[in-house]
Structure formats: structure tokens, C-alpha cells
Coordinates of C-alpha atoms in Angstrom, one line a residue:
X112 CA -0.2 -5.0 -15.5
X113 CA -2.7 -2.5 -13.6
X114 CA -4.6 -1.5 -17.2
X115 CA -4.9 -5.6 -18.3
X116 CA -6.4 -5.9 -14.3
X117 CA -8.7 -3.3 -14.5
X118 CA -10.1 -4.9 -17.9
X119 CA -10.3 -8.5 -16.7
X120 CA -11.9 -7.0 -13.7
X121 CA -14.6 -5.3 -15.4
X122 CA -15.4 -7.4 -18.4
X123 CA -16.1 -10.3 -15.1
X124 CA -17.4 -7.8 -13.0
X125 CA -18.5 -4.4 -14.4
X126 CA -21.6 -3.1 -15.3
X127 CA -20.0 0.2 -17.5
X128 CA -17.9 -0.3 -20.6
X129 CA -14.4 1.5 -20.8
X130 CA -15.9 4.5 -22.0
X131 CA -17.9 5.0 -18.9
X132 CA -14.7 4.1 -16.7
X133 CA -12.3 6.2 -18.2
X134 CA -14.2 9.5 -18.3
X135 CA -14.1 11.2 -15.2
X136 CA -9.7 10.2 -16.0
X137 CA -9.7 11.6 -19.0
X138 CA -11.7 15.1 -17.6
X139 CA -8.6 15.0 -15.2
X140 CA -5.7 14.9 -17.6
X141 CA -7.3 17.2 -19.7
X142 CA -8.5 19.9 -17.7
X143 CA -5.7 19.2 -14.9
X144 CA -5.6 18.7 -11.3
X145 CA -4.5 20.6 -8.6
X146 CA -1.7 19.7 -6.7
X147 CA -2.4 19.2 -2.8
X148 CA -0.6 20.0 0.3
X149 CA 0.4 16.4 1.0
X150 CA 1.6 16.0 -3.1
X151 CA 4.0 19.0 -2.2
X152 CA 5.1 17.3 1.1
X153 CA 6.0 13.9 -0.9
X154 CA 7.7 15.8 -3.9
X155 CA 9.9 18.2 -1.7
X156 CA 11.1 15.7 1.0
X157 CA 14.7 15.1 1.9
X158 CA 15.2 11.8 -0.3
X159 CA 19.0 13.1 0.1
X160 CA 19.1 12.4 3.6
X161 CA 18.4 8.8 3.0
X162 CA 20.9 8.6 0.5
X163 CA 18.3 9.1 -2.3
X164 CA 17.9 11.2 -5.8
X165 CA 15.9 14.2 -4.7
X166 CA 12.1 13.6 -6.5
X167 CA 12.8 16.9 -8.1
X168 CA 15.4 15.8 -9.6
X169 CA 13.6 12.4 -10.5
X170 CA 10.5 14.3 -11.9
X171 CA 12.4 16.3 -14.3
X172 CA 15.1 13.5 -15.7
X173 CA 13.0 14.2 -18.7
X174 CA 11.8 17.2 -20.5
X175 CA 8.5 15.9 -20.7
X176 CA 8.5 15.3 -17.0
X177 CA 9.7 18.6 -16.4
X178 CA 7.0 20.3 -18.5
X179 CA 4.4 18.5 -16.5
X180 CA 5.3 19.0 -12.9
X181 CA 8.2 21.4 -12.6
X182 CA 8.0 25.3 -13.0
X183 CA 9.9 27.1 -14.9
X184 CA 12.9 27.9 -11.6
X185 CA 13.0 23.9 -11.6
X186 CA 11.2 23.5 -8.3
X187 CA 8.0 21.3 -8.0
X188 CA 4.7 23.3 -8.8
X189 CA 3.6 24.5 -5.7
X190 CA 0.2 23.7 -3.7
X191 CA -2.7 25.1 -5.9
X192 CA -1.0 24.7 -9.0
X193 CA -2.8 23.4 -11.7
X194 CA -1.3 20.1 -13.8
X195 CA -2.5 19.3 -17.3
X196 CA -1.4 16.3 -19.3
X197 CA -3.4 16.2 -22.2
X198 CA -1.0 13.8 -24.0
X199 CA -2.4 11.0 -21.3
X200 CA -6.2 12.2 -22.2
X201 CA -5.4 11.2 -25.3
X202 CA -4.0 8.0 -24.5
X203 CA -7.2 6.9 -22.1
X204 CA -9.6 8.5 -25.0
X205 CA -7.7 5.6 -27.8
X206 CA -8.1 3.1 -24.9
X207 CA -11.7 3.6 -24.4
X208 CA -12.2 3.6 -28.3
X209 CA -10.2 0.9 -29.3
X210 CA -9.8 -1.4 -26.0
X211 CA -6.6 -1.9 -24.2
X212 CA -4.7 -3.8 -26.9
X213 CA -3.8 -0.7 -28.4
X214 CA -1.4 -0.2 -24.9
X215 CA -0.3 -4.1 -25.2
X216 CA 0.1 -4.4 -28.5
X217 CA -0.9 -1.3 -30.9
X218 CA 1.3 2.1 -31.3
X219 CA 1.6 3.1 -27.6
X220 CA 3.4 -0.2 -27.0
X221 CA 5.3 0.6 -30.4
X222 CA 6.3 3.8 -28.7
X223 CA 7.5 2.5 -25.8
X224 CA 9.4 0.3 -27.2
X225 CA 11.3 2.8 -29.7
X226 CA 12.0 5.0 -26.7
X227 CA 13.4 1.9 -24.4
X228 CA 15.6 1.1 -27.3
X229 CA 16.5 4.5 -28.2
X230 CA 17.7 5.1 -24.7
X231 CA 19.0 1.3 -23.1
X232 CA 16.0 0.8 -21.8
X233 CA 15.3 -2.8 -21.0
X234 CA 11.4 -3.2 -21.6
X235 CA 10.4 -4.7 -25.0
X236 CA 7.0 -4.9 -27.1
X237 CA 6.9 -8.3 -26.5
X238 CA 7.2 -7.7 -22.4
X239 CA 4.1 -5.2 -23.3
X240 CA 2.2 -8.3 -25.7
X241 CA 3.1 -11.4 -23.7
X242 CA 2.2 -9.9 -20.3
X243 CA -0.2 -12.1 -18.5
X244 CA -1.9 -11.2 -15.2
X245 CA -1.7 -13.6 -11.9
X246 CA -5.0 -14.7 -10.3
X247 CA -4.9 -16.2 -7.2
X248 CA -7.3 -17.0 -4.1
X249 CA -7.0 -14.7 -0.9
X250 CA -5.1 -15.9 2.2
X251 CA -8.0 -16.6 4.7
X252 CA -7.4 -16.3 8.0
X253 CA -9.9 -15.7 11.7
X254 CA -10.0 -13.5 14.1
X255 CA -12.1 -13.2 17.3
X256 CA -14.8 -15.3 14.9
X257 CA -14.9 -13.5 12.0
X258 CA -12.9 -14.5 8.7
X259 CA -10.4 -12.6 7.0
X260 CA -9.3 -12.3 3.4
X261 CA -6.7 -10.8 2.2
X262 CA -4.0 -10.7 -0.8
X263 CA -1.4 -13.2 -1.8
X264 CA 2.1 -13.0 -1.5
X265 CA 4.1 -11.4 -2.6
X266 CA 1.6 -8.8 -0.6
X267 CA 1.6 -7.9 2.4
X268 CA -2.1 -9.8 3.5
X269 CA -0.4 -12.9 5.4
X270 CA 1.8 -10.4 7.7
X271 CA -2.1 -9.1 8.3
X272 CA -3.2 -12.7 9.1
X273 CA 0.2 -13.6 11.4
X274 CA -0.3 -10.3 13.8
X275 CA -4.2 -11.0 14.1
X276 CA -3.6 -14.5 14.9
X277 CA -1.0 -13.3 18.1
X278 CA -3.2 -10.6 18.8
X279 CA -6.2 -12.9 19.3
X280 CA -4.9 -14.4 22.3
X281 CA -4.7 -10.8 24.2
X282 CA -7.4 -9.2 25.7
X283 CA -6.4 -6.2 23.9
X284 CA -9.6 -4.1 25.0
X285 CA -8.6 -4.5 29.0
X286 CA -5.6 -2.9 27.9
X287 CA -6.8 0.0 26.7
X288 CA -6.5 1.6 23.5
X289 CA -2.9 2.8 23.1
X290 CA -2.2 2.4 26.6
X291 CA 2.0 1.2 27.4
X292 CA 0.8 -2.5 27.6
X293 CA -1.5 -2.3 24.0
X294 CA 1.4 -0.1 22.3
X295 CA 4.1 -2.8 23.3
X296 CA 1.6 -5.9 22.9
X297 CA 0.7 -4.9 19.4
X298 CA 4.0 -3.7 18.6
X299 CA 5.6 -7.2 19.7
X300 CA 3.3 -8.6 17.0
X301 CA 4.1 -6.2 14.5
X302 CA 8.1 -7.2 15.2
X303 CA 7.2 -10.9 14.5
X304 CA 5.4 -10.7 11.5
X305 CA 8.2 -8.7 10.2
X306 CA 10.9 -10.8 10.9
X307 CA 9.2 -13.6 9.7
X308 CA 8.2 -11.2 6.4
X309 CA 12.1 -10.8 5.8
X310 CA 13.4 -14.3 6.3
X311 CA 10.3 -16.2 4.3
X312 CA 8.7 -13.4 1.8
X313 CA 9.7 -13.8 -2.0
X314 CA 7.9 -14.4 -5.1
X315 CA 6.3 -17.9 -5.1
X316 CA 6.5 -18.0 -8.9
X317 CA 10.6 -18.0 -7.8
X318 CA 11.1 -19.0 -4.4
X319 CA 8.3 -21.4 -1.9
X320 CA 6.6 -18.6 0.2
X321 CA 5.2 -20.9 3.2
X322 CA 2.4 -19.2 3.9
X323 CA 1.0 -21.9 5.9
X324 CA 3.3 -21.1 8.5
X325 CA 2.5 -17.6 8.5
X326 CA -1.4 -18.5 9.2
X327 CA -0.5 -21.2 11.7
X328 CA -2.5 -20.9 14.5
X329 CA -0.8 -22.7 16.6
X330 CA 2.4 -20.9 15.7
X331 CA 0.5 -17.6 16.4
X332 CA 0.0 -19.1 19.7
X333 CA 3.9 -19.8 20.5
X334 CA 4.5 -16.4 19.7
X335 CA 1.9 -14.8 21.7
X336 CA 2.7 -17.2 24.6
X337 CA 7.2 -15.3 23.6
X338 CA 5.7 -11.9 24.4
X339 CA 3.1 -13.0 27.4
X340 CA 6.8 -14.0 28.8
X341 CA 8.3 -10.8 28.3
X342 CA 10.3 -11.6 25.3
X343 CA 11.3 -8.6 22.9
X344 CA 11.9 -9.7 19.5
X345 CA 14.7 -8.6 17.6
X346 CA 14.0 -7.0 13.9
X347 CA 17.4 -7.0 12.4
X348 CA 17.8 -4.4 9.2
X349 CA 20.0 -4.6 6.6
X350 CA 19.2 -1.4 5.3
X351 CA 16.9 -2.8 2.7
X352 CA 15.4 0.3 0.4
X353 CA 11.9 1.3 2.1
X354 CA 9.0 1.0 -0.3
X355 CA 7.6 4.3 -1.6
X356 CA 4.5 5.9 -0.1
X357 CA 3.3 7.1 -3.8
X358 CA 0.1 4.6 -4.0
X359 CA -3.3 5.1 -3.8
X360 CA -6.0 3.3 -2.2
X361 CA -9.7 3.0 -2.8
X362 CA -12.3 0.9 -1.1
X363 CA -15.9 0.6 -2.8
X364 CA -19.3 -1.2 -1.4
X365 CA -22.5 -1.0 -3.6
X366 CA -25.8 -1.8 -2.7
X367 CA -25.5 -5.5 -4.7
X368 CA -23.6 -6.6 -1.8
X369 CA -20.3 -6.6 -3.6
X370 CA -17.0 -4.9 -2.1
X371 CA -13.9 -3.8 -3.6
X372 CA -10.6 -3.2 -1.6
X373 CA -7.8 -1.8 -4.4
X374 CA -4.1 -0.8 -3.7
X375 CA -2.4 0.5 -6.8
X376 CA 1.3 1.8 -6.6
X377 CA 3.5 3.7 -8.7
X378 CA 5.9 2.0 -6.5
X379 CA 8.6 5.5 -6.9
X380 CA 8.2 7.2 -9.8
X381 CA 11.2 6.7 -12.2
X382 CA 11.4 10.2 -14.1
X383 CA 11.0 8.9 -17.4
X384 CA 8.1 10.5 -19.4
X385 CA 8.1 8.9 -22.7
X386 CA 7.4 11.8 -25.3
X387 CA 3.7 12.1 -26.6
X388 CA 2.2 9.6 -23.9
X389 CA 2.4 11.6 -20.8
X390 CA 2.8 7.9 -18.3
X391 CA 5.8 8.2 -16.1
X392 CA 7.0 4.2 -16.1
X393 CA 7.2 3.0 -12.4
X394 CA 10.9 2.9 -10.6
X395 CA 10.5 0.3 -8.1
X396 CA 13.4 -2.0 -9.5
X397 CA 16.0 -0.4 -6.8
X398 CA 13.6 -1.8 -4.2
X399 CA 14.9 -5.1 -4.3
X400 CA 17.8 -6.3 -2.9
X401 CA 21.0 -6.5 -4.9
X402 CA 22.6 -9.1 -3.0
X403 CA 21.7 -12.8 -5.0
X404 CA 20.3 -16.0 -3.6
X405 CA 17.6 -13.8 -1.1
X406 CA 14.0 -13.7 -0.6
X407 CA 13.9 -10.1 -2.0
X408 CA 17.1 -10.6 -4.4
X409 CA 16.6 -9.1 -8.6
X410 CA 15.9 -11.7 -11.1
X411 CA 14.2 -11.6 -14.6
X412 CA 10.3 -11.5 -14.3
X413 CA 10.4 -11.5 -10.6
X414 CA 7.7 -9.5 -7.9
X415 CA 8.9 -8.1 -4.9
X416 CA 7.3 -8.0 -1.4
X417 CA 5.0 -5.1 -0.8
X418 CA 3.1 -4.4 2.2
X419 CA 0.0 -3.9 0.1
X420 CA -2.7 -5.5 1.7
X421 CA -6.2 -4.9 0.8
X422 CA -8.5 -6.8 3.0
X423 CA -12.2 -7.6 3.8
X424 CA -13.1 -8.9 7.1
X425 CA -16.4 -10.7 7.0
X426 CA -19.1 -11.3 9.5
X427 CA -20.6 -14.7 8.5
X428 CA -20.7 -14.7 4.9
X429 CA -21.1 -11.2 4.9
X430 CA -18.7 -8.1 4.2
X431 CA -18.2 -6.5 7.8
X432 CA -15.0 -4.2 7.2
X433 CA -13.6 -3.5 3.8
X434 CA -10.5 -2.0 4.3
X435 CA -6.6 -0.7 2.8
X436 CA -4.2 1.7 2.7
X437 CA -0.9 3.6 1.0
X438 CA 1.4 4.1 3.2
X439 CA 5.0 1.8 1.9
X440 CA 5.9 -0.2 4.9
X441 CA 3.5 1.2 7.3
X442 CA 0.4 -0.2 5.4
X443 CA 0.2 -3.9 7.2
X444 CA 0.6 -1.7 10.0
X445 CA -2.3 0.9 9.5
X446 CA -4.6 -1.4 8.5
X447 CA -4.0 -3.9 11.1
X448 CA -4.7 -1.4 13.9
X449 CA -8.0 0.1 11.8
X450 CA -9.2 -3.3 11.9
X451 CA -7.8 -3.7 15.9
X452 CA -10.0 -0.1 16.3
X453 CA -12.9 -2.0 15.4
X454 CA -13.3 -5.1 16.2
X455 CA -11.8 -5.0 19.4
X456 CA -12.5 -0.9 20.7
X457 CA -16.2 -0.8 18.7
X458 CA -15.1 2.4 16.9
X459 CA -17.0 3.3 14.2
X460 CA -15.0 3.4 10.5
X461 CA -14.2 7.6 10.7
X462 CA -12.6 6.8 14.6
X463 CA -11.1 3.6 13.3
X464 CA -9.0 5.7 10.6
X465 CA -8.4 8.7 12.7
X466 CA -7.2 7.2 15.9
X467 CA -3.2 7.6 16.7
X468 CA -1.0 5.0 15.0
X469 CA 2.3 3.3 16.0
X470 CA 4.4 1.1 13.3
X471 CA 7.1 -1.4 14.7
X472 CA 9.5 -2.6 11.6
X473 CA 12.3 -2.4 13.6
X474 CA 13.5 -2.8 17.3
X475 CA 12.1 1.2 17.7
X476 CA 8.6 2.0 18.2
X477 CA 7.2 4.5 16.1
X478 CA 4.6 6.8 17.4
X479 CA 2.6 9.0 16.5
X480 CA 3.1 12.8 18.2
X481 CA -0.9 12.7 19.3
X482 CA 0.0 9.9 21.9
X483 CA 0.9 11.3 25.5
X484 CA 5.0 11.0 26.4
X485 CA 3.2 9.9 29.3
X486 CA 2.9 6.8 27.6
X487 CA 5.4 6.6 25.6
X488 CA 7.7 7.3 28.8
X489 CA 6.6 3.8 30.4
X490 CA 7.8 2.6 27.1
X491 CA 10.8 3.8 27.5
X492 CA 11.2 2.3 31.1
X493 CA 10.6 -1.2 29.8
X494 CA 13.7 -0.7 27.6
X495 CA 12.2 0.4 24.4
X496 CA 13.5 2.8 21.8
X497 CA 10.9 5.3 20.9
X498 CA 10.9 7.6 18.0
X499 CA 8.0 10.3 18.3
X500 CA 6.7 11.3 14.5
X501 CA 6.1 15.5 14.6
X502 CA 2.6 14.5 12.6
X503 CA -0.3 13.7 13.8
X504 CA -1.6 11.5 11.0
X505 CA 1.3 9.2 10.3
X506 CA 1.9 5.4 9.4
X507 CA 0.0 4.8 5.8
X508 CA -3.3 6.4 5.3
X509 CA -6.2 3.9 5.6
X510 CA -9.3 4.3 3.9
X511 CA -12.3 1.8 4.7
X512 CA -16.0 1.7 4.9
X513 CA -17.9 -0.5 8.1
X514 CA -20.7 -2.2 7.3
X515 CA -23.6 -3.1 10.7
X516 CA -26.8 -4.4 10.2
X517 CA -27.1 -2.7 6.1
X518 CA -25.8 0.5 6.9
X519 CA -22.4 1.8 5.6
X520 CA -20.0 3.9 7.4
X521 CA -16.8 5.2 5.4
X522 CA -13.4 6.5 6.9
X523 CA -10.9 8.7 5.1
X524 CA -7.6 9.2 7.0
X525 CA -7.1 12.8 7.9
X526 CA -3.9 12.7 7.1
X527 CA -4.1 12.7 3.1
X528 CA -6.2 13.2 0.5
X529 CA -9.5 10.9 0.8
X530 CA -12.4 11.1 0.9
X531 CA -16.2 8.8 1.8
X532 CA -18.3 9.4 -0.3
X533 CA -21.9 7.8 -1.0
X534 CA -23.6 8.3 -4.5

């Protein structure tokens, strides 16, 4: 669905035709990019200890994948390599020539479909012609005055909206940033709104999603009033597959006024390279839950939850913070805190980003190893499990640009690839 997006989005929007777009793309498969410490990281982690395929392993099912991002002792290509796939250059070049019907309905669909069918595959040309995209309004929500969009669910933007709506009723800049009280204040928060993700968050095409209850103020309220008490919420896991940190994020103001905040996601890459067209098809199926009558449960045509959650906060009418993240899991998480960063500690968008991170999705805080074990040792002595990350840039990677009085100011998490960047 991302290539019919991207078209609707810039026949509504766009200024350049899909010639302009794709260049830069097309530059990239042809003359090949170089693979980057944190690619290497990702590729060669121990999926095996979670009980997972080994992304080597993945990456090469195919021969075509092999050729593209294995060398030639089967190992990943290592940092400073340089990856080519001129079969994809020429896929973006017929796309920018002859629009995208020649992916939905012309010969690449034809080809994927011979090579679903050729191999048991269960995506058809008519799943490639019929596909329609889903256009929705954000979830709004508030917080300390200002209004907050963010995405729809399945996403992740109404977890974003529940924890900012508890966190609202703190005086969270008293604490001190990541002092014991903030860490377990916002991590309570972060407990909540997953519970509440994992009993309530389907698809709404299948299942009602009631997302007024997850932007109830007053219901914020009754939970902030739980952990005022003391309360520790209890974030039972089923051992539900974690989502994949292989998406990218990009966040874009111009001097229109307009702002862009864009998640896309692989999801996990699948390993399958059909031959001559260079895409690897996403994987993401064994993310949802194989047991039936669930929020997150398989079914025909059906999304799954994903914590992807671009957002915009707005000062009046006015884009204040434009702001996502990749990251799996940890994205609500990142970006929540980013926004936290700013709005409640006046940190400019570069501090916002690079400022340690904790994630709560489960009963044990995460941390990450830049904060003190003095702090995390008060933790501790309140009774909670703490699990201390050996990075210092952990929990998504959240990218976002500030906006004060007509100026910009753009953050890249140090921890991956990014970059701001004003042209």
C-alpha cells in the first residue's frame, strides 16, 4: 500500500511529478548504498535467542536475496560495503515513466503474481489491482494546552494521547528529568496505556477499537489519581512476537507552513526477492497472534497493531513539534518522552532526541545505561525490576524538527542513521 500512499499523497499535495520524487531512489539502487554500522548491528543480531530465524538466514532464503546483501562466505556484507540493486532502479525508472499502475496492475504485478503461484505464495494480481488505501482523521488529543494529532488505530497515536493525558496531571518538571519519581511516574503511564493497547487494540475495519476511551480525560484522570496512590500496574505478556525495528522515519517542515510526520516499515523482512524486481515482500504476518477470537488474532485482510505513531503537536493552529520514530515497540515510547523533553523540560529538538530513554511494556523498567544506578537503585528499592540496556541510545530512534516563533530546529537520534537537514 506504501507506493498507492505516496501517489495519492502527492497528486493532493506535491508540487514534483514522480520523476522528480523518485530520482535521488533510483541514483541509490543504481549506484548502491553503503551499508552502516547500525544496518550490520540489526542484520547480525541473535534472532536465535529469541527463538527466531537468524536475518542471515532470512536475507538469503533466496538467491536473489543472497546476491544482494550476502557475500560470497554467506555472512551479511560487512560495514562499508557497498549494495547495488539495479533490478529495483529499474522498477522505480518504469514507475516514474508510466505511473504506478504498472506495480498494481501492469507486468511487475504479473510478476509477482507468477512467482506467488509458482512457489504457494498467497498474494494474487487482483490483491495487487483491488488494493484500496484507508484515509482517516487523526486522533486529537491536549496536553498542557496545546493539541495533539496523531495516527489512527491500528497505530500506535491513541497510546500517545492515553500517557499524555495521565502525564498532564503531574508536575513532571518538579520531578526532575529522569529523576526515581519521573522514571516511575512516566513509566506507570507507559504500563497503562499498554495494557489497555493489549486488551482493546485491533483493526476497526474487524473488531470496535474504542478509542474514545483511550482519549478520555477523565479516565486519564482515574489512572493518574491509581499511580498518585502508589499503585503499580501489572502488564501481563503472553509472549506476543515483538514488532521489528526495520522502519524508517522522516519528518519534513517547508516554509509553506505544511509538515509531514512519515513512519514506513518493512515490518521484518521476509527473505523473498522475487527475481528481476529486486523488492524483498514484507514478513510481518508472524506478528500477529495465532490464537483466534483476539484483538491481534490473523484473519483475511486484517491490520495489526503497530506502535507507529507519527505525531504533530500544535501551538494554536500552528505546527509546534512534528515528530516520529522507528523503533518496534519502543516507538510510542520514544516519542512520548521527546515530546515530554519539550514541552515540559524546554529542551530544544537536538536535547529532546538525545536525552536518555526508558521504555515500560512490561512490569520491568527499561533503561538506558547513560542513566546513573544511582537512580535506578531507588527504583529498585520501591520494588521495581530494572533491566539496564549496555547502549546509550536505545528505545526507537526519534527524529523531529521544533518549530518557536518561525524558526526551525531539527533532531536526529544519535543512535541511528539520521540526519536534520535544511535545504
Amino acid at each position: 500500500g506504501n507506493l498507492k500512499g505516496y501517489d495519492i499523497l502527492l497528486h493532493d499535495y506535491g508540487t514534483m511529478n514522480w520523476s522528480d520524487v523518485t530520482r535521488s531512489a533510483i541514483a541509490y539502487a543504481d549506484g548502491g548504498w553503503i551499508v552502516r554500522p547500525h544496518v550490520y548491528f540489526y542484520a547480525m543480531q541473535d534472532e536465535e535467542a529469541q527463538g527466531r530465524v537468524h536475518n542471515t538466514d532470512i536475507v538469503g532464503y533466496t538467491s536473489e536475496g543472497r546476491k544482494l546483501y550476502l557475500d560470497s562466505d554467506g555472512q551479511f556484507r560487512k560495514p562499508g560495503s557497498l549494495i547495488r540493486n539495479p533490478d529495483l532502479g529499474r522498477i522505480l525508472k518504469n514507475i516514474a515513466s508510466e505511473g504506478i499502475d504498472v506495480f498494481y496492475k501492469g507486468y511487475i504485478a504479473e510478476r509477482i503474481d507468477e512467482d506467488m503461484k509458482a512457489n504457494g505464495g498467497l498474494m494474487t494480481f487482483n490483491d495487487l489491482k483491488n488494493y484500496k488505501t484507508v484515509r482517516s482523521e487523526p486522533v486529537w488529543g491536549e496536553y498542557r494546552g496545546h493539541k495533539i494529532a496523531s495516527n489512527q488505530p491500528p497505530g500506535g497515536g491513541v497510546m500517545i494521547q492515553e500517557m499524555l493525558q495521565i502525564l498532564e496531571h503531574f508536575d513532571l518538571q518538579a520531578m526532575g528529568h529522569n529523576s526515581p519519581d519521573y522514571i516511575a511516574t512516566v513509566a506507570e503511564a507507559m504500563k497503562w496505556a499498554t495494557i489497555d493497547k493489549d486488551k482493546k487494540m485491533g483493526d476497526p475495519a474487524f473488531d470496535e477499537v474504542p478509542v474514545a476511551e483511550f482519549t478520555d480525560r477523565n479516565y486519564a484522570g482515574e489512572l493518574a489519581e491509581r499511580i498518585k496512590r502508589g499503585e503499580k500496574a501489572n502488564v501481563v505478556r503472553y509472549g506476543q512476537p515483538e514488532e521489528s525495528k526495520d522502519t524508517t522515519h522522516v519528518t519534513v517542515v517547508d516554509a509553506d507552513g505544511n509538515a509531514v510526520s512519515m513512519t514506513h516499515s518493512l515490518g521484518m523482512p521476509s527473505g523473498v526477492v522475487t527475481r528481476g524486481l529486486g523488492i524483498m515482500y514484507n514478513g510481518c504476518m508472524g506478528a500477529f497472534d495465532p490464537r483466534p477470537g483476539l484483538p491481534g488474532s490473523i484473519l483475511p485482510g486484517k491490520r495489526r497493531f503497530t506502535a507507529l505513531c507519527p505525531t504533530i503537536v500544535f501551538n494554536g493552529d500552528d505546527p509546534y513539534i512534528v515528530v516520529g520514530a522507528p523503533g518496534g515497540t519502543f516507538i510510542t515510547m520514544g516519542v512520548l518522552q521527546a515530546i515530554l523533553n519539550v514541552m515540559d523540560f524546554d529542551m530544544t529538538m537536538l536535547e529532546a532526541v538525545s536525552a536518555p530513554r526508558i521504555t515500560a511494556n512490561s512490569n520491568t523498567i527499561d533503561v538506558s545505561n547513560r542513566i546513573p544506578k544511582f537512580v535506578t537503585n531507588k527504583l529498585v528499592t520501591r520494588g521495581y525490576p530494572v533491566s539496564r540496556s549496555p547502549f546509550s541510545y536505545v528505545f526507537s530512534g526519534v527524529h523531529a524538527i521544533r518549530i518557536v516563533d518561525g524558526r526551525w530546529d531539527g533532531g536526529a537520534d544519535p543512535g541511528r542513521d539520521g540526519m536534520a537537514l535544511a535545504i
